[in-house]
Short mmCIF file of C-alpha atoms and ligand atoms in Angstrom, two decimals:
data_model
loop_
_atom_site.label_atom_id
_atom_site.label_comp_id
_atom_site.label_asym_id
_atom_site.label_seq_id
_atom_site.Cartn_x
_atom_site.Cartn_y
_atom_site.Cartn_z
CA UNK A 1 0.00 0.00 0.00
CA UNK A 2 3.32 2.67 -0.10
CA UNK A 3 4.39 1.50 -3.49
CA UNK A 4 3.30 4.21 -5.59
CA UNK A 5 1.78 7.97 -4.74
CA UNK A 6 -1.52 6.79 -5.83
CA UNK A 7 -1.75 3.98 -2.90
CA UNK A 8 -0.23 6.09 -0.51
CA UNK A 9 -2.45 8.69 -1.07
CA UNK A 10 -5.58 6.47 -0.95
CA UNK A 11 -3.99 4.85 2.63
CA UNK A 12 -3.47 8.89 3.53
CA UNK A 13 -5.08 9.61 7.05
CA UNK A 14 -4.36 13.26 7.53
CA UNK A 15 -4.37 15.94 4.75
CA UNK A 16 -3.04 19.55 5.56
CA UNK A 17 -4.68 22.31 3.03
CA UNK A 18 -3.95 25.46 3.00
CA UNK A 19 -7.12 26.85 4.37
CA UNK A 20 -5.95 25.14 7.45
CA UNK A 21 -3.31 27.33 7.93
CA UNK A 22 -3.42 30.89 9.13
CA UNK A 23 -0.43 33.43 8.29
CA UNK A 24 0.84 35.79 11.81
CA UNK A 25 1.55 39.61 10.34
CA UNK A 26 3.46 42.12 12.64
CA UNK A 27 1.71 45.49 12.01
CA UNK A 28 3.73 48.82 12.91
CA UNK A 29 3.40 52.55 12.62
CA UNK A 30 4.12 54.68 9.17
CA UNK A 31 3.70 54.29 5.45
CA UNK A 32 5.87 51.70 3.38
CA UNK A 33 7.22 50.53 6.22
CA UNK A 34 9.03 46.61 6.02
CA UNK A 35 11.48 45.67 8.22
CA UNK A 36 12.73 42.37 8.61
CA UNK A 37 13.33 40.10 11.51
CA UNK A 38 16.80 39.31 11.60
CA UNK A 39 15.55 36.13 14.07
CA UNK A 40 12.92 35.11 11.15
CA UNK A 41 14.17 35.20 8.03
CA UNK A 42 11.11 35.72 5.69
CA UNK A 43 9.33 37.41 8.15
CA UNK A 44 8.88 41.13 8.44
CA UNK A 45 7.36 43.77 10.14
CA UNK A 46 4.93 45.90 8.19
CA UNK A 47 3.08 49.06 8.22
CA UNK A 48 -0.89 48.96 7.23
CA UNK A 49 -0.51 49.28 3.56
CA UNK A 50 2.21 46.36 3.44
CA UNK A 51 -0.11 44.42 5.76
CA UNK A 52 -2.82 44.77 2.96
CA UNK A 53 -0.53 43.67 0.57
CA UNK A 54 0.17 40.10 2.89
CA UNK A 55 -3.96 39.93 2.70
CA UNK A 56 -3.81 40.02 -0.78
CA UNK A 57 -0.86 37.27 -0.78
CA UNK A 58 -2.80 34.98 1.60
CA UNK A 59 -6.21 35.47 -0.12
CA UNK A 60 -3.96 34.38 -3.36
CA UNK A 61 -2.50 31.33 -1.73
CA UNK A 62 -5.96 29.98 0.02
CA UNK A 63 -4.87 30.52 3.65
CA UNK A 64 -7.50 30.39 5.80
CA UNK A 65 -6.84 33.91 7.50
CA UNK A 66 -4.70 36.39 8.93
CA UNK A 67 -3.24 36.79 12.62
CA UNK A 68 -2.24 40.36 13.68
CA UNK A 69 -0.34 41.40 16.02
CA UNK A 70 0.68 45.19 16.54
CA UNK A 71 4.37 46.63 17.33
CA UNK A 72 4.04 50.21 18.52
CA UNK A 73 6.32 53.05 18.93
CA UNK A 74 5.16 54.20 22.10
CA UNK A 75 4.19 52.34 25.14
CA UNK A 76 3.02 52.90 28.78
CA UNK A 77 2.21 51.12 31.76
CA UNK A 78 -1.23 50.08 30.85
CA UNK A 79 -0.64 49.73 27.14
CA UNK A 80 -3.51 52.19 26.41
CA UNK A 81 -2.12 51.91 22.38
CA UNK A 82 -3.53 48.11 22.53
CA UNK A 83 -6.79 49.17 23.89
CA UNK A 84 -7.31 52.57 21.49
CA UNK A 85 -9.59 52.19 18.56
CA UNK A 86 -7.41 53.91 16.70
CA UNK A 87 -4.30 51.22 17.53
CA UNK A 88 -2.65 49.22 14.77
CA UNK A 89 -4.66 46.47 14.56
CA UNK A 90 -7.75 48.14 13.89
CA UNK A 91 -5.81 50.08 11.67
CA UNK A 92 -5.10 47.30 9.84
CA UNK A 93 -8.61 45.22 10.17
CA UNK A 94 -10.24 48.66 8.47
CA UNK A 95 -7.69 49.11 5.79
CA UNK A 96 -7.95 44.76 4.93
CA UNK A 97 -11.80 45.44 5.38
CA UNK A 98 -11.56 48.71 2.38
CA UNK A 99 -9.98 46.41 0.62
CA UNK A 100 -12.76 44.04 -0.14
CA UNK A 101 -10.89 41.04 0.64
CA UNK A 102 -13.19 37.86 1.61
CA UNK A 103 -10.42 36.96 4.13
CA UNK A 104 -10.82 35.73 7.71
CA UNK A 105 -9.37 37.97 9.68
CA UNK A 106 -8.12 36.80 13.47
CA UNK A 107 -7.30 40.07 16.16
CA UNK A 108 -4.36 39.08 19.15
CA UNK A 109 -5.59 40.41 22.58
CA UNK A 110 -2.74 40.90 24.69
CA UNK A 111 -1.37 43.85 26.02
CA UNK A 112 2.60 43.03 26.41
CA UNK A 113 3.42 43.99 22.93
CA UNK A 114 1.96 48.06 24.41
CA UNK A 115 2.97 47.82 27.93
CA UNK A 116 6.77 49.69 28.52
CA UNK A 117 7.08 46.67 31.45
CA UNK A 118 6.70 43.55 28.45
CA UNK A 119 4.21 41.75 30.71
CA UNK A 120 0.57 40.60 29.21
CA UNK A 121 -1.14 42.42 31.91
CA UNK A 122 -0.99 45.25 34.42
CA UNK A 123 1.56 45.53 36.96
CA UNK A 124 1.09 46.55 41.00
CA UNK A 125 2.89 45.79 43.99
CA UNK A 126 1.85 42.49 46.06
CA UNK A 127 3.32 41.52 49.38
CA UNK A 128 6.05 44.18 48.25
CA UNK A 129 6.95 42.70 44.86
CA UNK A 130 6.02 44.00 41.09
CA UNK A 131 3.29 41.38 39.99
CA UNK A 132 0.79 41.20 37.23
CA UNK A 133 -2.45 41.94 38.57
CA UNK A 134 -5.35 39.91 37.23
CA UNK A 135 -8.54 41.28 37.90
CA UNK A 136 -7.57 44.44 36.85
CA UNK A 137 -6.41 43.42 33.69
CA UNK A 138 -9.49 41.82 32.68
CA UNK A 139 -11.34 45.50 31.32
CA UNK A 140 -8.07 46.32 29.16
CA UNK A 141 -8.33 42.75 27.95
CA UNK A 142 -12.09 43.36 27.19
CA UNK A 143 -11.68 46.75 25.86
CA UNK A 144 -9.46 45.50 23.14
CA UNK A 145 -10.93 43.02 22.26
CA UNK A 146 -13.82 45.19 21.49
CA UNK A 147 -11.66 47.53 19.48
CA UNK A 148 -10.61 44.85 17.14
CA UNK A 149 -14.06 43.38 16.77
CA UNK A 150 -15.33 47.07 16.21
CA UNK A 151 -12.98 47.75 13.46
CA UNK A 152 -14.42 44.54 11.45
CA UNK A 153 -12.00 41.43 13.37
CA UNK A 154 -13.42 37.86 12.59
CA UNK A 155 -12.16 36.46 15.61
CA UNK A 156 -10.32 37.64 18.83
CA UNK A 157 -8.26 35.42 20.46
CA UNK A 158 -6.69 36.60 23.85
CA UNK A 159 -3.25 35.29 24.47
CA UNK A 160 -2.80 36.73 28.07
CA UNK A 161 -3.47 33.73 30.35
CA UNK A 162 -5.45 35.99 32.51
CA UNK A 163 -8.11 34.07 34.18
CA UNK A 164 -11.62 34.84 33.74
CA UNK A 165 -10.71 37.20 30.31
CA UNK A 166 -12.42 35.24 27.83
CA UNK A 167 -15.74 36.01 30.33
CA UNK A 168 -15.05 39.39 30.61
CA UNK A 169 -14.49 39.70 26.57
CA UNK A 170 -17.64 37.61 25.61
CA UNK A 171 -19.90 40.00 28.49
CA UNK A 172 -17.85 43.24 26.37
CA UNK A 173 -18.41 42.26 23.11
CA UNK A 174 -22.64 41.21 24.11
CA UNK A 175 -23.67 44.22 25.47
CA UNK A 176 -21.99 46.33 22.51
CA UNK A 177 -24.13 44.09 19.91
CA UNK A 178 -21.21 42.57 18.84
CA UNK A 179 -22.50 38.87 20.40
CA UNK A 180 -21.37 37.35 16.68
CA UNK A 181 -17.95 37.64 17.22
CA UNK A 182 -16.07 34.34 18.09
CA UNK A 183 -13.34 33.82 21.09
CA UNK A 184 -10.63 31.65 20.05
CA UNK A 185 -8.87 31.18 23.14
CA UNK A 186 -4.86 30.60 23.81
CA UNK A 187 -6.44 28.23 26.29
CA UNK A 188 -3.31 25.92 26.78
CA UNK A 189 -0.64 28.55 25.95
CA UNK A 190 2.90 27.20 28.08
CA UNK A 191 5.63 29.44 29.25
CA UNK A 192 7.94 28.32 27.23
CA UNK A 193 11.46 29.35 25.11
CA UNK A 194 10.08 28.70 21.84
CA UNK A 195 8.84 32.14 21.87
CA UNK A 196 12.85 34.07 22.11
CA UNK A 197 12.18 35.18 18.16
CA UNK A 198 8.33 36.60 18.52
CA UNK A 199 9.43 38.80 21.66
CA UNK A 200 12.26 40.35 19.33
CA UNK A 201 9.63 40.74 16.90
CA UNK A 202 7.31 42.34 18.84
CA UNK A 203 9.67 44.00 21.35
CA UNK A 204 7.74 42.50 24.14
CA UNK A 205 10.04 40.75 26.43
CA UNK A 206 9.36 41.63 29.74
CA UNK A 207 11.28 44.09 31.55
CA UNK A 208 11.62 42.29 34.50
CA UNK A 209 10.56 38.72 35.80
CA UNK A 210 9.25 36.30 33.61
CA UNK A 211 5.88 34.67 32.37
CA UNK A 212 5.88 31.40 34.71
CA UNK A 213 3.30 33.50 36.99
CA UNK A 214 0.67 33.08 34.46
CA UNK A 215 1.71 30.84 31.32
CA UNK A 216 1.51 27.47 31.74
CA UNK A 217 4.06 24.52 33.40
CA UNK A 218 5.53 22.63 30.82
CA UNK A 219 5.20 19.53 32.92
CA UNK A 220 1.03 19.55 32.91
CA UNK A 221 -1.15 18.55 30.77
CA UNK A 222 -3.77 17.39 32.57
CA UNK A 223 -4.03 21.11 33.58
CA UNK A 224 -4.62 21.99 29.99
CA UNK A 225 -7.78 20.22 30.05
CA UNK A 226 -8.54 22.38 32.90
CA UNK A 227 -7.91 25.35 31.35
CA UNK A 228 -9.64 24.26 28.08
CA UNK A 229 -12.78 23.77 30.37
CA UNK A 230 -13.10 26.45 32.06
CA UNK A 231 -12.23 28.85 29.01
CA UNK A 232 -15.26 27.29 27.41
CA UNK A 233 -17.53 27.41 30.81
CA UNK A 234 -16.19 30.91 29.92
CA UNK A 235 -17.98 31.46 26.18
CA UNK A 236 -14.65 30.60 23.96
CA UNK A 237 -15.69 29.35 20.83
CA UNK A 238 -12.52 28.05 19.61
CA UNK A 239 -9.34 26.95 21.75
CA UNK A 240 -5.83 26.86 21.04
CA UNK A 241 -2.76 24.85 22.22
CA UNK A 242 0.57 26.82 22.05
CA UNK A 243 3.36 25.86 21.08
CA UNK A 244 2.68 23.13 18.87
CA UNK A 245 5.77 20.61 18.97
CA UNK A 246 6.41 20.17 22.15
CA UNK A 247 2.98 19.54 23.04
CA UNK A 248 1.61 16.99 20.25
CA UNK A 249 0.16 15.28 23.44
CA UNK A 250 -1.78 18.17 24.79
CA UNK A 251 -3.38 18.81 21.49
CA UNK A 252 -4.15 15.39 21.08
CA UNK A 253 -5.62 15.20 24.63
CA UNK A 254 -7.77 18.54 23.95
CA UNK A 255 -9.16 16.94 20.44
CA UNK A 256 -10.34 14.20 22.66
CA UNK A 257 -12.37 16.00 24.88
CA UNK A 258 -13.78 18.78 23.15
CA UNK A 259 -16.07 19.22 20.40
CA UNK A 260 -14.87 22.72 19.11
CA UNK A 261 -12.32 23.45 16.46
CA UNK A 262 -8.65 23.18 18.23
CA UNK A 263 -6.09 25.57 16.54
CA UNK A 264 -2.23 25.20 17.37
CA UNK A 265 0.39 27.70 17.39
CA UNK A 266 3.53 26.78 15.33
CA UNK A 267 5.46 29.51 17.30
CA UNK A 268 8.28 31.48 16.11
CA UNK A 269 11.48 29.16 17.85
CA UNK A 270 10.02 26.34 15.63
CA UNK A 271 10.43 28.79 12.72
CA UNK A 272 13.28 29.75 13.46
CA UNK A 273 15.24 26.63 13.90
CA UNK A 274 13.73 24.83 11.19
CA UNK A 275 14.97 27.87 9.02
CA UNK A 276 18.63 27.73 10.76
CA UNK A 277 18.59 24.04 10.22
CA UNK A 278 17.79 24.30 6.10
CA UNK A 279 20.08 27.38 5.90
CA UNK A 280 22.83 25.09 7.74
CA UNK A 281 22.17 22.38 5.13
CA UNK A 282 21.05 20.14 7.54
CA UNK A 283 17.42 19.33 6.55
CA UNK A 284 15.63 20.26 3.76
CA UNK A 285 13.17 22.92 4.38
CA UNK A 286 9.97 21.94 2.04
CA UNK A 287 9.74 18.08 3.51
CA UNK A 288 10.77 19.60 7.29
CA UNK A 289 7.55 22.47 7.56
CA UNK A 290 5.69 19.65 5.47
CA UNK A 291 6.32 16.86 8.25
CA UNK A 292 6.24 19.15 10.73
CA UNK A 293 2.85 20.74 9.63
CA UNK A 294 1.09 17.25 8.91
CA UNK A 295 1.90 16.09 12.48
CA UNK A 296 0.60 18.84 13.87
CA UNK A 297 -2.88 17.95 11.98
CA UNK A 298 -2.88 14.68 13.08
CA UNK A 299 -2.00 15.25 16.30
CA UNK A 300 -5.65 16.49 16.12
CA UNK A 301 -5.05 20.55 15.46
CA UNK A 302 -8.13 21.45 13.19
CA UNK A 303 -6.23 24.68 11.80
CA UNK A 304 -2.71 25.85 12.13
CA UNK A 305 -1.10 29.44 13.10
CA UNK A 306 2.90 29.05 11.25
CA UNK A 307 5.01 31.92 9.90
CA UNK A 308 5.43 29.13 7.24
CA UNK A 309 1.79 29.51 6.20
CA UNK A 310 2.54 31.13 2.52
CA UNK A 311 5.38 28.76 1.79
CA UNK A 312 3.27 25.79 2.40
CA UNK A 313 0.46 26.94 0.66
CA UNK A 314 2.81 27.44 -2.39
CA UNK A 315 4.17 23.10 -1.78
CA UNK A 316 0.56 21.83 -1.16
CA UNK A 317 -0.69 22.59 -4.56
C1 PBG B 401 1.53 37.27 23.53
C2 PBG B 401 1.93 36.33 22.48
C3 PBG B 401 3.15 35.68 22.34
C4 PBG B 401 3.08 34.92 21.19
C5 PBG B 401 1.82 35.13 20.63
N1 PBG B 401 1.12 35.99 21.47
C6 PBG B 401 4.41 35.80 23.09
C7 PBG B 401 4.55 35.57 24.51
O1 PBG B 401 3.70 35.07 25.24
O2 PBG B 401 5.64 35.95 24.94
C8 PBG B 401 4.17 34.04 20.68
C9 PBG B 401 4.11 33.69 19.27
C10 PBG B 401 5.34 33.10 18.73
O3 PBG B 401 6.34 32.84 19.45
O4 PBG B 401 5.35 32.86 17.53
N2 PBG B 401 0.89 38.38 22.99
#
């Protein structure tokens, strides 16, 4: 049954499409703005009109959406540039929007890429120490989320590990008639060092201190189930496992106990090193994101977010 294509393909469990896959953008500030990231090669920052022009390319290729994320010039303590209706995401959304583009269009809700301190919430002093503070990071959380859907977002998907945001975005988002909007929640998102090349992206490493108070252990998984759980107790509509390699298991255990679409996050250190590894000549790149991509499917991830999205797209057909 391997002999030829035709049997193997007939004997194929898993396919991977491109409409499975959904393309991460970095939007900043300015006019013809593209700056590459020297960490990502083939990835680039890019200001509104160059983030159209990515729309157009994933439209082109079949992808099944677009991710944005925004890199500002300016930030404060309370990252009041994420939570502005006027930020760069909405920016973008409205420009993508003009542009008559039947593209699905994803909004990031976190606040560490617009807070000066790096972290995904606000900070305050407990028992004498600088600490993210939860509950009053839920009505930021909300308030962005409700900028993004406002300026035309499909979906908004906070990444903050905050507990109790995806409530306080689903209550924002139903009393400001915009109940249609989806959640599609980082549910099982790990603190982990895949993410050294997105931070350098994004300029959001934090200042001081480190995620572990709020991202996940990377020795649970049964406590991704509870998170998964409770985000959709919550009103998520979606959930997502992040990163994606080191945790085939955890996506595998979500797919078996939920009934909504999983979504995995093929995060930038997985870029990255597959990209070192082809540029070093030791694997070769096309069969690598291929493999890599597949497993991730049948691992039970119903759609993919890679930085590898477009190249894909291009091998699959
Ligand atoms: C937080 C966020 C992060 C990523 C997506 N959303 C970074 C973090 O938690 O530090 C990582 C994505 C990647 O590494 O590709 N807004």
């Amino acid at each position: 049954m391997r002999r030829s294509e035709g049997l193997r393909r007939l004997a194929r469990e898993t396919r991977l499409t491109p409409e499975q896959l959904i393309l991460p953008v970095f939007v900043v500030p300015g006019r013809g703005v593209h700056q590459p990231i020297a960490s990502m090669p083939g990835v680039s920052r890019r200001s509104v009109d160059g983030i159209v022009e990515q729309a157009h390319a994933a439209k082109a290729a079949g992808l099944g959406g677009l991710i944005l994320f925004g890199v500002p010039d300016q930030k404060d303590a309370r990252g009041s540039g994420g939570t502005s209706a006027d930020g760069l995401i909405p920016q973008a959304l409205r420009a993508i929007k003009e542009a008559v583009l039947d593209l699905t269009t994803i909004a990031d809700v976190c606040l560490c890429e617009y807070t000066d301190h790096g972290h995904c919430g606000v900070i305050g002093t407990v028992a004498g120490a600088q600490e993210v503070l939860n509950d009053e990071s839920l009505p930021l959380l909300a308030e962005m989320a409700l900028a993004c859907a406002k300026a035309g977002a499909d979906i908004v998907a906070p990444s903050d590990m905050m507990d109790g945001r995806v409530a306080a975005i689903r209550a924002r988002l139903d009393e400001s008639q915009l109940s249609h909007v989806p959640i599609l929640s980082y549910a099982a998102k790990y603190a982990s060092a895949f993410y050294g090349p997105f931070r350098d992206a994004a300029g959001s490493a934090p200042a001081f201190g480190d995620r572990r108070g709020y991202q996940m252990d990377p020795a649970n998984a049964r406590e991704a189930l509870a998170e998964v759980e409770a985000d959709l107790d919550e009103g998520a509509d979606m959930v997502m496992v992040k990163p994606a390699l080191a945790y085939l298991d955890v996506i595998a255990r979500v797919r078996d106990v939920t009934r909504v679409p999983v979504a995995a996050y093929n995060v930038s250190g997985e870029y990255a090193l597959v990209k070192a590894g082809a540029a070093s000549g030791l694997i070769d790149e096309r069969r690598a994101v291929l493999e890599i991509l597949t497993s991730i499917r049948r691992a039970g991830a119903d759609f993919i977010l890679t930085y590898h999205a477009l190249d894909a797209a291009r091998w699959l057909i």
